[in-house]
mmCIF file of C-alpha atoms and ligand atoms in Angstrom:
data_model
loop_
_atom_site.group_PDB
_atom_site.id
_atom_site.type_symbol
_atom_site.label_atom_id
_atom_site.label_comp_id
_atom_site.label_asym_id
_atom_site.label_seq_id
_atom_site.Cartn_x
_atom_site.Cartn_y
_atom_site.Cartn_z
ATOM 1 C CA MET A 1 -21.215 -11.792 -94.151
ATOM 2 C CA THR A 2 -24.179 -14.118 -94.452
ATOM 3 C CA VAL A 3 -24.199 -17.371 -92.547
ATOM 4 C CA ARG A 4 -26.513 -19.882 -94.167
ATOM 5 C CA ILE A 5 -28.021 -23.233 -93.294
ATOM 6 C CA GLY A 6 -25.531 -25.960 -94.231
ATOM 7 C CA ASP A 7 -22.465 -23.743 -93.667
ATOM 8 C CA ILE A 8 -19.864 -24.639 -91.085
ATOM 9 C CA ALA A 9 -20.300 -22.106 -88.264
ATOM 10 C CA PRO A 10 -17.472 -19.549 -88.506
ATOM 11 C CA ASN A 11 -14.961 -20.212 -85.740
ATOM 12 C CA PHE A 12 -13.740 -17.464 -83.391
ATOM 13 C CA LYS A 13 -11.731 -16.926 -80.225
ATOM 14 C CA VAL A 14 -13.397 -14.445 -77.914
ATOM 15 C CA ASP A 15 -13.752 -13.309 -74.327
ATOM 16 C CA THR A 16 -16.912 -14.381 -72.508
ATOM 17 C CA THR A 17 -18.310 -14.149 -68.997
ATOM 18 C CA GLN A 18 -16.716 -17.560 -68.399
ATOM 19 C CA GLY A 19 -13.274 -16.768 -69.883
ATOM 20 C CA GLU A 20 -11.880 -16.961 -73.402
ATOM 21 C CA ILE A 21 -13.337 -19.615 -75.678
ATOM 22 C CA ASP A 22 -12.423 -21.120 -79.044
ATOM 23 C CA PHE A 23 -15.935 -21.600 -80.397
ATOM 24 C CA HIS A 24 -15.415 -24.921 -82.176
ATOM 25 C CA ASP A 25 -13.564 -26.379 -79.168
ATOM 26 C CA TRP A 26 -16.324 -25.096 -76.886
ATOM 27 C CA ILE A 27 -19.015 -26.761 -79.040
ATOM 28 C CA GLY A 28 -17.308 -30.136 -78.571
ATOM 29 C CA ASP A 29 -19.894 -32.837 -79.264
ATOM 30 C CA LYS A 30 -22.921 -30.728 -78.246
ATOM 31 C CA TRP A 31 -25.613 -28.777 -80.063
ATOM 32 C CA VAL A 32 -25.561 -24.990 -79.629
ATOM 33 C CA PHE A 33 -28.240 -22.328 -79.302
ATOM 34 C CA PHE A 34 -26.194 -19.222 -80.257
ATOM 35 C CA PHE A 35 -28.167 -16.004 -79.942
ATOM 36 C CA SER A 36 -27.422 -12.299 -80.091
ATOM 37 C CA HIS A 37 -29.177 -9.381 -78.462
ATOM 38 C CA PRO A 38 -28.826 -5.622 -78.864
ATOM 39 C CA ALA A 39 -27.533 -4.513 -75.469
ATOM 40 C CA ASP A 40 -27.165 -5.292 -71.764
ATOM 41 C CA PHE A 41 -29.522 -3.667 -69.239
ATOM 42 C CA THR A 42 -32.412 -3.487 -71.726
ATOM 43 C CA PRO A 43 -35.891 -4.844 -70.982
ATOM 44 C CA VAL A 44 -36.650 -7.346 -73.763
ATOM 45 C CA CYS A 45 -33.107 -8.761 -73.586
ATOM 46 C CA THR A 46 -33.403 -9.175 -69.814
ATOM 47 C CA THR A 47 -36.511 -11.346 -70.212
ATOM 48 C CA GLU A 48 -34.835 -13.427 -72.946
ATOM 49 C CA MET A 49 -31.703 -14.021 -70.886
ATOM 50 C CA GLY A 50 -33.895 -14.971 -67.939
ATOM 51 C CA ARG A 51 -35.961 -17.369 -70.027
ATOM 52 C CA THR A 52 -32.835 -19.057 -71.395
ATOM 53 C CA ALA A 53 -31.501 -19.483 -67.860
ATOM 54 C CA GLN A 54 -34.863 -20.837 -66.610
ATOM 55 C CA LEU A 55 -34.833 -23.401 -69.435
ATOM 56 C CA ALA A 56 -31.341 -24.725 -68.559
ATOM 57 C CA LYS A 57 -32.675 -28.244 -67.903
ATOM 58 C CA GLU A 58 -34.640 -28.255 -71.189
ATOM 59 C CA PHE A 59 -31.534 -27.282 -73.162
ATOM 60 C CA ALA A 60 -29.374 -29.819 -71.283
ATOM 61 C CA SER A 61 -31.887 -32.618 -71.974
ATOM 62 C CA ARG A 62 -31.427 -31.825 -75.684
ATOM 63 C CA ASP A 63 -27.605 -31.872 -75.362
ATOM 64 C CA THR A 64 -27.684 -28.191 -76.253
ATOM 65 C CA GLN A 65 -25.547 -25.387 -74.824
ATOM 66 C CA PRO A 66 -26.808 -21.795 -74.954
ATOM 67 C CA LEU A 67 -24.322 -19.045 -75.858
ATOM 68 C CA GLY A 68 -25.426 -15.395 -75.753
ATOM 69 C CA LEU A 69 -23.741 -12.412 -77.418
ATOM 70 C CA SER A 70 -23.921 -8.660 -77.331
ATOM 71 C CA THR A 71 -21.445 -5.978 -78.283
ATOM 72 C CA ASP A 72 -21.022 -4.979 -74.621
ATOM 73 C CA GLY A 73 -18.011 -5.972 -72.480
ATOM 74 C CA VAL A 74 -17.481 -8.700 -69.887
ATOM 75 C CA GLU A 75 -17.827 -6.389 -66.871
ATOM 76 C CA GLU A 76 -21.158 -5.012 -68.156
ATOM 77 C CA HIS A 77 -22.347 -8.565 -68.870
ATOM 78 C CA LYS A 78 -21.425 -9.675 -65.347
ATOM 79 C CA GLY A 79 -23.238 -6.738 -63.743
ATOM 80 C CA TRP A 80 -26.279 -7.363 -65.896
ATOM 81 C CA ILE A 81 -26.364 -11.105 -65.089
ATOM 82 C CA LYS A 82 -26.921 -10.112 -61.431
ATOM 83 C CA ASP A 83 -29.941 -8.061 -62.543
ATOM 84 C CA VAL A 84 -31.227 -10.886 -64.760
ATOM 85 C CA ASP A 85 -30.983 -13.334 -61.849
ATOM 86 C CA ALA A 86 -32.687 -10.927 -59.456
ATOM 87 C CA THR A 87 -35.507 -9.789 -61.743
ATOM 88 C CA GLN A 88 -36.195 -13.079 -63.577
ATOM 89 C CA ASN A 89 -35.847 -15.270 -60.486
ATOM 90 C CA THR A 90 -33.207 -17.527 -61.994
ATOM 91 C CA SER A 91 -29.496 -18.320 -62.045
ATOM 92 C CA LEU A 92 -27.838 -17.625 -65.378
ATOM 93 C CA GLU A 93 -25.084 -20.207 -65.863
ATOM 94 C CA PHE A 94 -24.328 -20.076 -69.600
ATOM 95 C CA PRO A 95 -21.582 -17.845 -71.108
ATOM 96 C CA ILE A 96 -22.208 -14.521 -72.848
ATOM 97 C CA VAL A 97 -19.767 -13.373 -75.536
ATOM 98 C CA ALA A 98 -18.303 -9.884 -75.111
ATOM 99 C CA ASP A 99 -18.120 -8.866 -78.753
ATOM 100 C CA VAL A 100 -16.867 -5.345 -78.146
ATOM 101 C CA ASP A 101 -15.098 -5.051 -81.514
ATOM 102 C CA ARG A 102 -18.147 -6.622 -83.265
ATOM 103 C CA LYS A 103 -16.001 -9.185 -85.092
ATOM 104 C CA VAL A 104 -18.262 -12.129 -84.263
ATOM 105 C CA ALA A 105 -21.433 -10.142 -84.950
ATOM 106 C CA GLN A 106 -20.047 -9.129 -88.364
ATOM 107 C CA ALA A 107 -18.970 -12.701 -89.185
ATOM 108 C CA TYR A 108 -22.482 -13.969 -88.405
ATOM 109 C CA GLY A 109 -24.370 -11.072 -90.052
ATOM 110 C CA MET A 110 -25.906 -10.062 -86.711
ATOM 111 C CA ILE A 111 -25.530 -6.327 -87.398
ATOM 112 C CA HIS A 112 -28.262 -5.024 -89.689
ATOM 113 C CA PRO A 113 -27.170 -1.453 -90.457
ATOM 114 C CA GLY A 114 -30.714 -0.298 -91.281
ATOM 115 C CA GLU A 115 -31.608 -1.131 -87.671
ATOM 116 C CA SER A 116 -28.356 -0.184 -85.881
ATOM 117 C CA LYS A 117 -24.777 0.369 -87.001
ATOM 118 C CA THR A 118 -23.305 -0.972 -83.748
ATOM 119 C CA ALA A 119 -25.797 -3.227 -81.931
ATOM 120 C CA ALA A 120 -26.800 -6.758 -82.958
ATOM 121 C CA VAL A 121 -30.369 -7.674 -83.818
ATOM 122 C CA ARG A 122 -31.923 -10.813 -82.270
ATOM 123 C CA SER A 123 -30.264 -13.556 -84.319
ATOM 124 C CA VAL A 124 -30.565 -17.265 -83.574
ATOM 125 C CA PHE A 125 -28.282 -19.991 -84.885
ATOM 126 C CA ILE A 126 -28.837 -23.646 -84.045
ATOM 127 C CA ILE A 127 -25.550 -25.447 -84.638
ATOM 128 C CA ASP A 128 -25.051 -29.217 -84.552
ATOM 129 C CA PRO A 129 -22.112 -31.222 -83.151
ATOM 130 C CA ASP A 130 -20.527 -31.257 -86.649
ATOM 131 C CA LYS A 131 -20.398 -27.437 -86.295
ATOM 132 C CA LYS A 132 -22.933 -27.105 -89.097
ATOM 133 C CA ILE A 133 -25.551 -24.318 -89.086
ATOM 134 C CA ARG A 134 -28.939 -26.075 -88.974
ATOM 135 C CA LEU A 135 -31.316 -23.147 -88.418
ATOM 136 C CA THR A 136 -31.222 -19.371 -88.595
ATOM 137 C CA LEU A 137 -33.867 -16.971 -87.277
ATOM 138 C CA THR A 138 -33.793 -13.182 -87.071
ATOM 139 C CA TYR A 139 -36.058 -11.105 -84.843
ATOM 140 C CA PRO A 140 -36.182 -7.320 -84.627
ATOM 141 C CA MET A 141 -34.941 -5.495 -81.555
ATOM 142 C CA ASN A 142 -38.381 -4.827 -80.072
ATOM 143 C CA VAL A 143 -39.800 -8.381 -80.301
ATOM 144 C CA GLY A 144 -38.704 -11.072 -77.850
ATOM 145 C CA ARG A 145 -38.126 -14.588 -79.155
ATOM 146 C CA ASN A 146 -40.483 -17.542 -78.676
ATOM 147 C CA PHE A 147 -38.554 -20.101 -76.631
ATOM 148 C CA ASP A 148 -41.164 -22.839 -77.140
ATOM 149 C CA GLU A 149 -40.317 -22.612 -80.850
ATOM 150 C CA ILE A 150 -36.585 -22.743 -80.201
ATOM 151 C CA LEU A 151 -36.941 -25.953 -78.158
ATOM 152 C CA ARG A 152 -39.423 -27.365 -80.698
ATOM 153 C CA VAL A 153 -37.094 -26.837 -83.634
ATOM 154 C CA ILE A 154 -34.174 -28.453 -81.793
ATOM 155 C CA ASP A 155 -36.456 -31.452 -81.142
ATOM 156 C CA ALA A 156 -37.481 -31.540 -84.814
ATOM 157 C CA LEU A 157 -33.885 -31.371 -86.070
ATOM 158 C CA GLN A 158 -32.699 -34.090 -83.698
ATOM 159 C CA PHE A 159 -35.704 -36.332 -84.428
ATOM 160 C CA SER A 160 -35.316 -35.895 -88.198
ATOM 161 C CA ASP A 161 -31.612 -36.756 -88.001
ATOM 162 C CA LYS A 162 -32.265 -39.838 -85.882
ATOM 163 C CA TYR A 163 -35.055 -41.359 -87.977
ATOM 164 C CA GLY A 164 -34.462 -39.947 -91.480
ATOM 165 C CA VAL A 165 -37.862 -38.241 -91.574
ATOM 166 C CA ALA A 166 -39.229 -34.722 -92.039
ATOM 167 C CA THR A 167 -41.693 -32.942 -89.755
ATOM 168 C CA PRO A 168 -44.984 -31.286 -90.746
ATOM 169 C CA ALA A 169 -46.223 -27.821 -89.821
ATOM 170 C CA ASP A 170 -46.471 -27.232 -86.073
ATOM 171 C CA TRP A 171 -44.969 -30.677 -85.345
ATOM 172 C CA LYS A 172 -44.354 -31.508 -81.703
ATOM 173 C CA LYS A 173 -42.757 -34.590 -80.134
ATOM 174 C CA GLY A 174 -45.264 -37.449 -80.342
ATOM 175 C CA ASP A 175 -46.937 -36.221 -83.563
ATOM 176 C CA ARG A 176 -46.840 -38.122 -86.865
ATOM 177 C CA VAL A 177 -43.871 -37.443 -89.147
ATOM 178 C CA ILE A 178 -43.400 -37.279 -92.907
ATOM 179 C CA ILE A 179 -41.548 -39.816 -95.038
ATOM 180 C CA PRO A 180 -39.277 -37.750 -97.301
ATOM 181 C CA PRO A 181 -40.104 -37.841 -101.037
ATOM 182 C CA GLY A 182 -36.700 -39.408 -101.826
ATOM 183 C CA VAL A 183 -37.721 -42.650 -100.053
ATOM 184 C CA SER A 184 -39.646 -45.077 -102.316
ATOM 185 C CA ASN A 185 -42.703 -46.929 -100.958
ATOM 186 C CA GLU A 186 -40.698 -50.144 -101.181
ATOM 187 C CA ASP A 187 -37.947 -48.704 -98.965
ATOM 188 C CA ALA A 188 -40.506 -47.022 -96.695
ATOM 189 C CA ILE A 189 -42.077 -50.414 -95.861
ATOM 190 C CA LYS A 190 -38.662 -51.720 -94.790
ATOM 191 C CA LYS A 191 -37.705 -48.579 -92.902
ATOM 192 C CA PHE A 192 -41.068 -48.080 -91.211
ATOM 193 C CA PRO A 193 -42.509 -51.586 -90.624
ATOM 194 C CA GLN A 194 -45.234 -50.010 -88.463
ATOM 195 C CA GLY A 195 -46.702 -48.817 -91.790
ATOM 196 C CA PHE A 196 -47.601 -45.427 -93.198
ATOM 197 C CA GLU A 197 -50.535 -43.501 -94.583
ATOM 198 C CA GLU A 198 -50.228 -42.382 -98.193
ATOM 199 C CA VAL A 199 -52.431 -39.280 -98.517
ATOM 200 C CA ARG A 200 -50.776 -38.492 -101.856
ATOM 201 C CA PRO A 201 -47.736 -40.218 -103.417
ATOM 202 C CA TYR A 202 -45.683 -37.245 -102.194
ATOM 203 C CA LEU A 203 -47.409 -36.948 -98.782
ATOM 204 C CA ARG A 204 -46.880 -39.965 -96.543
ATOM 205 C CA PHE A 205 -47.171 -40.017 -92.758
ATOM 206 C CA THR A 206 -45.845 -42.520 -90.263
ATOM 207 C CA GLU A 207 -45.829 -42.791 -86.483
ATOM 208 C CA ILE A 208 -42.629 -43.268 -84.524
ATOM 209 C CA LYS A 209 -43.097 -44.064 -80.848
HETATM 210 C C1 BEZ B 1 -34.760 -4.353 -75.336
HETATM 211 O O1 BEZ B 1 -34.067 -5.325 -75.054
HETATM 212 O O2 BEZ B 1 -35.721 -4.061 -74.678
HETATM 213 C C2 BEZ B 1 -34.438 -3.497 -76.519
HETATM 214 C C3 BEZ B 1 -33.122 -3.333 -76.916
HETATM 215 C C4 BEZ B 1 -32.845 -2.528 -78.009
HETATM 216 C C5 BEZ B 1 -33.881 -1.917 -78.709
HETATM 217 C C6 BEZ B 1 -35.203 -2.136 -78.320
HETATM 218 C C7 BEZ B 1 -35.485 -2.927 -77.227
#
């Protein structure tokens, strides 16, 4: 199955390192960084799990809960978490889904049979409090994810929602934002009294402090 931006995230009940969860109940009113990895006790995955744990405060400040997944079981996950903590100098506190029967991975299209018939690739889903998929990313098994980008895109989504704007290439918090083409200049003046720069009729920038 393909999960696309704008879809409601498929719900599931599954065992995790922190007990059984109903995904939609677990989301509650938070954002979610849901990510899969191929297998426990593997090097790239160990660094990614460690990085996610190290960034706990960054995710929390964005009202975002991480949720990992691999097709290994709870006992393997728990043993591996000890290794992640020891080798990455952290304390992993977020749950990891034990998707032994691969039901969740199949529902989210995390298994790419050309790569592996049984293990998940490195999928990322950013899900909002309405349970809507807001971003998907897929990395191959041998390339670790860029966590600066994951935090940046959560910032961009939350900022865009709050102010009704779009964000330009490489946008970071504090940079100018784009007034969407659907907003007329007349409405833009009311919405952004600080003013805006019209580079082209379709390319207008404003600053939001
Ligand atoms: C890793 O996490 O290092 C890894 C896992 C599966 C395939 C390749 C690399």
